[in-house]
């Protein structure tokens, strides 16, 4: 249907162009030599025409771009003077445009549904490497500072030296200094649910854990398999470990410290 209507448009435009031909070409068109071949520069053999047509591939237009272009063309050209149905081609393009938008909305809903159980905050490994870690620096008691620096690399997109947070004794600037964003939730269940909510909102959280050393701080940056929010464990969380700067499953290396403490970004 669209092809026939656009062909009618092309014929109409060609007719207008023919009406404006110079007199010499117009006279040539009216000569008695109607069966004569066109001049050599304009002659195209049937074989060449077939070859050219077979090599021409018209890509499928993007429905959004096509619809917007058609609207612009409709406003610019006097289609009504050619007795062309203006609305049907645009309606077809509009339908494809709306189908495209609906598909994108469906995909957004699908992703949002998936992120209820599995989500990992994006981070730049180059920034994490620029911050450094305890092993490479030899600052073996500075896990809180590195943990906060990793969080700011994610939240603010900058690499801050761990010493900015208080080397050896973290003062938590931007992460709960003066108790402004410090959390002591009262239970491990409440702590992990708060961590889940923070990550779901796009923010990492720094929590207190224990492992091979007596205590440690890590940066939680994601969750996985979180199907029951009332029964979360560290196995449900992905973390950046200040000890060596690697991404880990938190529960595979650490346990909760037991004071129910976490720090969140004030940014």
Tab-separated table of C-alpha atoms in Angstrom:
chain	number	residue	atom	x	y	z
A	1	UNK	CA	0.000	0.000	0.000
A	2	UNK	CA	2.742	2.433	0.965
A	3	UNK	CA	4.771	1.493	-2.128
A	4	UNK	CA	1.845	2.349	-4.470
A	5	UNK	CA	1.228	5.663	-2.738
A	6	UNK	CA	4.865	6.698	-2.771
A	7	UNK	CA	5.069	5.663	-6.442
A	8	UNK	CA	2.124	7.972	-7.177
A	9	UNK	CA	3.967	10.715	-5.349
A	10	UNK	CA	7.096	10.136	-7.434
A	11	UNK	CA	5.044	10.209	-10.667
A	12	UNK	CA	3.406	13.432	-9.645
A	13	UNK	CA	6.712	15.070	-8.792
A	14	UNK	CA	8.170	13.885	-12.088
A	15	UNK	CA	5.243	15.468	-13.906
A	16	UNK	CA	5.920	18.788	-12.227
A	17	UNK	CA	9.590	18.542	-13.151
A	18	UNK	CA	8.702	17.770	-16.780
A	19	UNK	CA	6.503	20.860	-16.963
A	20	UNK	CA	9.493	23.008	-16.111
A	21	UNK	CA	11.862	21.552	-18.768
A	22	UNK	CA	13.710	24.066	-20.979
A	23	UNK	CA	12.052	24.652	-24.385
A	24	UNK	CA	14.787	22.792	-26.301
A	25	UNK	CA	14.276	19.606	-24.307
A	26	UNK	CA	10.508	19.986	-24.487
A	27	UNK	CA	10.696	20.244	-28.317
A	28	UNK	CA	12.928	17.204	-28.456
A	29	UNK	CA	10.366	15.267	-26.493
A	30	UNK	CA	7.688	16.246	-29.026
A	31	UNK	CA	9.706	15.257	-32.133
A	32	UNK	CA	8.538	12.542	-34.500
A	33	UNK	CA	11.449	10.304	-33.592
A	34	UNK	CA	9.580	8.739	-30.733
A	35	UNK	CA	11.252	5.377	-31.356
A	36	UNK	CA	14.782	6.773	-31.425
A	37	UNK	CA	17.250	5.848	-28.694
A	38	UNK	CA	18.115	8.559	-26.177
A	39	UNK	CA	21.495	10.281	-26.545
A	40	UNK	CA	24.446	8.100	-25.586
A	41	UNK	CA	25.139	9.716	-22.202
A	42	UNK	CA	21.582	8.874	-21.154
A	43	UNK	CA	21.304	5.404	-22.727
A	44	UNK	CA	21.240	2.480	-20.295
A	45	UNK	CA	21.247	-1.058	-21.598
A	46	UNK	CA	18.768	-3.560	-20.218
A	47	UNK	CA	21.690	-5.624	-18.902
A	48	UNK	CA	23.231	-2.637	-17.095
A	49	UNK	CA	19.856	-1.616	-15.695
A	50	UNK	CA	19.296	-5.137	-14.363
A	51	UNK	CA	22.790	-5.178	-12.830
A	52	UNK	CA	22.316	-1.821	-11.134
A	53	UNK	CA	18.887	-2.719	-9.820
A	54	UNK	CA	20.183	-6.011	-8.412
A	55	UNK	CA	22.960	-4.223	-6.506
A	56	UNK	CA	20.727	-1.566	-4.967
A	57	UNK	CA	19.778	-2.518	-1.413
A	58	UNK	CA	17.399	-0.208	0.377
A	59	UNK	CA	17.846	-0.594	4.147
A	60	UNK	CA	14.833	-0.833	6.417
A	61	UNK	CA	14.309	2.684	7.820
A	62	UNK	CA	14.286	3.326	11.549
A	63	UNK	CA	10.555	3.778	12.370
A	64	UNK	CA	11.142	6.770	14.635
A	65	UNK	CA	13.317	8.590	12.085
A	66	UNK	CA	10.988	7.637	9.232
A	67	UNK	CA	7.912	8.895	11.041
A	68	UNK	CA	9.549	12.203	11.948
A	69	UNK	CA	10.929	12.621	8.407
A	70	UNK	CA	7.520	11.897	6.914
A	71	UNK	CA	5.914	14.504	9.148
A	72	UNK	CA	8.490	17.064	8.014
A	73	UNK	CA	8.003	16.128	4.338
A	74	UNK	CA	4.230	16.333	4.665
A	75	UNK	CA	4.512	19.866	5.977
A	76	UNK	CA	7.010	20.934	3.288
A	77	UNK	CA	5.380	19.577	0.086
A	78	UNK	CA	1.872	20.349	-1.266
A	79	UNK	CA	0.776	16.717	-1.505
A	80	UNK	CA	-2.866	17.740	-1.708
A	81	UNK	CA	-2.273	19.254	-5.157
A	82	UNK	CA	-1.396	15.736	-6.410
A	83	UNK	CA	-4.571	14.197	-4.946
A	84	UNK	CA	-2.531	11.887	-2.692
A	85	UNK	CA	-3.906	10.342	0.486
A	86	UNK	CA	-1.730	12.076	3.058
A	87	UNK	CA	-2.824	10.405	6.260
A	88	UNK	CA	-2.474	6.681	5.543
A	89	UNK	CA	1.350	6.568	5.038
A	90	UNK	CA	1.840	8.712	8.138
A	91	UNK	CA	-0.577	6.578	10.102
A	92	UNK	CA	1.409	3.467	9.213
A	93	UNK	CA	4.669	5.103	10.265
A	94	UNK	CA	3.058	6.383	13.433
A	95	UNK	CA	1.898	2.864	14.259
A	96	UNK	CA	5.461	1.551	13.879
A	97	UNK	CA	6.750	4.463	15.955
A	98	UNK	CA	4.301	3.648	18.755
A	99	UNK	CA	5.187	-0.057	18.541
A	100	UNK	CA	8.874	0.854	18.922
A	101	UNK	CA	8.137	2.994	21.988
A	102	UNK	CA	5.999	0.233	23.491
A	103	UNK	CA	8.813	-2.284	22.978
A	104	UNK	CA	11.289	0.033	24.705
A	105	UNK	CA	8.888	0.488	27.627
A	106	UNK	CA	8.467	-3.284	27.897
A	107	UNK	CA	12.241	-3.724	27.981
A	108	UNK	CA	12.581	-1.069	30.697
A	109	UNK	CA	9.955	-2.877	32.789
A	110	UNK	CA	11.760	-6.200	32.246
A	111	UNK	CA	15.088	-4.733	33.386
A	112	UNK	CA	13.440	-3.119	36.423
A	113	UNK	CA	11.918	-6.471	37.356
A	114	UNK	CA	15.292	-8.208	37.041
A	115	UNK	CA	16.975	-5.546	39.167
A	116	UNK	CA	14.701	-6.412	42.067
A	117	UNK	CA	16.763	-9.566	42.576
A	118	UNK	CA	20.051	-8.911	40.779
A	119	UNK	CA	21.867	-5.614	40.433
A	120	UNK	CA	25.502	-4.523	40.195
A	121	UNK	CA	26.474	-0.860	40.352
A	122	UNK	CA	28.707	0.173	37.470
A	123	UNK	CA	32.248	1.196	38.340
A	124	UNK	CA	35.439	2.069	36.496
A	125	UNK	CA	38.280	-0.396	37.261
A	126	UNK	CA	40.769	2.317	36.307
A	127	UNK	CA	39.497	4.533	39.136
A	128	UNK	CA	39.595	1.649	41.621
A	129	UNK	CA	43.189	0.911	40.600
A	130	UNK	CA	44.052	4.605	40.979
A	131	UNK	CA	42.713	4.561	44.545
A	132	UNK	CA	44.893	1.551	45.321
A	133	UNK	CA	44.502	-1.028	48.081
A	134	UNK	CA	45.956	-2.143	51.384
A	135	UNK	CA	48.311	-4.745	49.960
A	136	UNK	CA	49.900	-2.511	47.325
A	137	UNK	CA	50.281	0.462	49.675
A	138	UNK	CA	51.311	-1.388	52.812
A	139	UNK	CA	48.630	0.523	54.753
A	140	UNK	CA	47.183	-2.620	56.301
A	141	UNK	CA	44.899	-0.847	58.786
A	142	UNK	CA	43.344	1.593	56.308
A	143	UNK	CA	40.454	-0.534	55.058
A	144	UNK	CA	37.812	2.077	56.043
A	145	UNK	CA	39.545	4.800	54.021
A	146	UNK	CA	39.902	2.592	50.956
A	147	UNK	CA	36.300	1.405	51.305
A	148	UNK	CA	35.023	5.003	51.324
A	149	UNK	CA	37.291	5.910	48.402
A	150	UNK	CA	35.879	3.013	46.358
A	151	UNK	CA	32.376	4.239	47.150
A	152	UNK	CA	33.187	7.771	45.990
A	153	UNK	CA	34.739	6.376	42.801
A	154	UNK	CA	31.311	4.883	42.055
A	155	UNK	CA	29.101	7.710	43.314
A	156	UNK	CA	31.155	10.701	42.154
A	157	UNK	CA	33.370	9.212	39.450
A	158	UNK	CA	36.618	10.412	41.050
A	159	UNK	CA	39.668	8.674	42.502
A	160	UNK	CA	40.313	10.071	45.998
A	161	UNK	CA	43.402	9.163	48.008
A	162	UNK	CA	42.421	6.972	50.953
A	163	UNK	CA	44.313	9.339	53.271
A	164	UNK	CA	41.600	11.949	52.674
A	165	UNK	CA	39.352	9.855	54.923
A	166	UNK	CA	41.836	9.723	57.792
A	167	UNK	CA	44.812	7.435	57.311
A	168	UNK	CA	44.970	4.806	60.066
A	169	UNK	CA	41.818	6.076	61.814
A	170	UNK	CA	38.985	6.855	59.425
A	171	UNK	CA	37.062	10.051	60.170
A	172	UNK	CA	34.433	9.131	57.544
A	173	UNK	CA	34.268	12.473	55.663
A	174	UNK	CA	31.249	12.287	53.382
A	175	UNK	CA	30.442	8.840	54.798
A	176	UNK	CA	29.038	9.504	58.226
A	177	UNK	CA	31.419	11.870	59.946
A	178	UNK	CA	29.443	13.349	62.851
A	179	UNK	CA	26.969	10.453	62.482
A	180	UNK	CA	25.236	12.248	59.568
A	181	UNK	CA	25.034	9.115	57.426
A	182	UNK	CA	26.263	6.482	59.876
A	183	UNK	CA	23.919	3.563	60.438
A	184	UNK	CA	23.719	1.196	63.390
A	185	UNK	CA	20.618	-0.723	62.437
A	186	UNK	CA	20.094	-2.917	65.490
A	187	UNK	CA	20.150	-6.278	63.714
A	188	UNK	CA	21.926	-8.035	60.880
A	189	UNK	CA	18.615	-8.405	59.037
A	190	UNK	CA	17.966	-4.661	59.189
A	191	UNK	CA	21.568	-3.930	58.208
A	192	UNK	CA	21.405	-6.051	55.059
A	193	UNK	CA	17.964	-4.759	54.108
A	194	UNK	CA	19.303	-1.187	54.397
A	195	UNK	CA	22.280	-2.173	52.243
A	196	UNK	CA	19.907	-3.651	49.653
A	197	UNK	CA	17.792	-0.476	49.606
A	198	UNK	CA	20.865	1.721	49.174
A	199	UNK	CA	22.187	-0.321	46.248
A	200	UNK	CA	18.714	-0.443	44.666
A	201	UNK	CA	18.773	3.371	44.830
A	202	UNK	CA	22.169	3.450	43.090
A	203	UNK	CA	24.466	3.925	46.093
A	204	UNK	CA	27.124	1.596	47.501
A	205	UNK	CA	27.407	1.091	51.246
A	206	UNK	CA	30.389	0.389	53.509
A	207	UNK	CA	29.815	-2.261	56.156
A	208	UNK	CA	31.707	-3.764	59.106
A	209	UNK	CA	32.713	-7.414	58.699
A	210	UNK	CA	35.087	-9.969	60.144
A	211	UNK	CA	37.288	-12.490	58.386
A	212	UNK	CA	40.871	-13.714	58.681
A	213	UNK	CA	41.619	-10.533	60.599
A	214	UNK	CA	39.587	-9.455	63.601
A	215	UNK	CA	37.661	-6.757	61.722
A	216	UNK	CA	37.455	-5.292	58.275
A	217	UNK	CA	35.383	-2.853	56.180
A	218	UNK	CA	34.216	-3.603	52.638
A	219	UNK	CA	32.186	-1.724	50.017
A	220	UNK	CA	28.969	-3.444	48.986
A	221	UNK	CA	28.222	-2.630	45.325
A	222	UNK	CA	25.568	-5.138	44.291
A	223	UNK	CA	23.213	-7.939	45.190
A	224	UNK	CA	22.298	-11.239	43.544
A	225	UNK	CA	19.518	-13.773	43.991
A	226	UNK	CA	17.727	-11.433	46.405
A	227	UNK	CA	14.360	-13.154	46.172
A	228	UNK	CA	13.525	-12.911	49.889
A	229	UNK	CA	14.343	-9.500	51.326
A	230	UNK	CA	13.524	-10.692	54.838
A	231	UNK	CA	16.203	-13.392	54.713
A	232	UNK	CA	19.218	-11.719	53.095
A	233	UNK	CA	22.760	-12.858	53.862
A	234	UNK	CA	26.225	-11.692	52.851
A	235	UNK	CA	26.105	-14.377	50.157
A	236	UNK	CA	23.550	-12.186	48.391
A	237	UNK	CA	25.997	-9.267	48.114
A	238	UNK	CA	28.852	-8.323	45.796
A	239	UNK	CA	31.640	-6.174	47.248
A	240	UNK	CA	34.887	-4.414	46.474
A	241	UNK	CA	37.507	-5.569	48.974
A	242	UNK	CA	39.978	-2.867	50.112
A	243	UNK	CA	42.500	-5.554	50.991
A	244	UNK	CA	43.459	-6.075	47.347
A	245	UNK	CA	40.864	-4.044	45.383
A	246	UNK	CA	39.107	-7.072	43.898
A	247	UNK	CA	35.405	-7.726	43.335
A	248	UNK	CA	34.150	-10.547	45.575
A	249	UNK	CA	31.038	-12.299	46.829
A	250	UNK	CA	30.969	-10.851	50.322
A	251	UNK	CA	29.794	-14.014	52.080
A	252	UNK	CA	32.530	-16.138	50.503
A	253	UNK	CA	35.248	-14.326	52.467
A	254	UNK	CA	33.604	-12.523	55.370
A	255	UNK	CA	30.923	-12.617	58.042
A	256	UNK	CA	29.038	-9.715	59.566
A	257	UNK	CA	30.930	-8.199	62.476
A	258	UNK	CA	27.894	-8.091	64.750
A	259	UNK	CA	27.622	-4.383	65.564
A	260	UNK	CA	25.139	-3.840	62.701
A	261	UNK	CA	27.151	-0.879	61.401
A	262	UNK	CA	27.278	0.638	57.930
A	263	UNK	CA	28.189	3.937	56.332
A	264	UNK	CA	26.480	5.439	53.289
A	265	UNK	CA	27.470	8.275	51.012
A	266	UNK	CA	26.219	11.771	51.733
A	267	UNK	CA	26.668	12.711	48.051
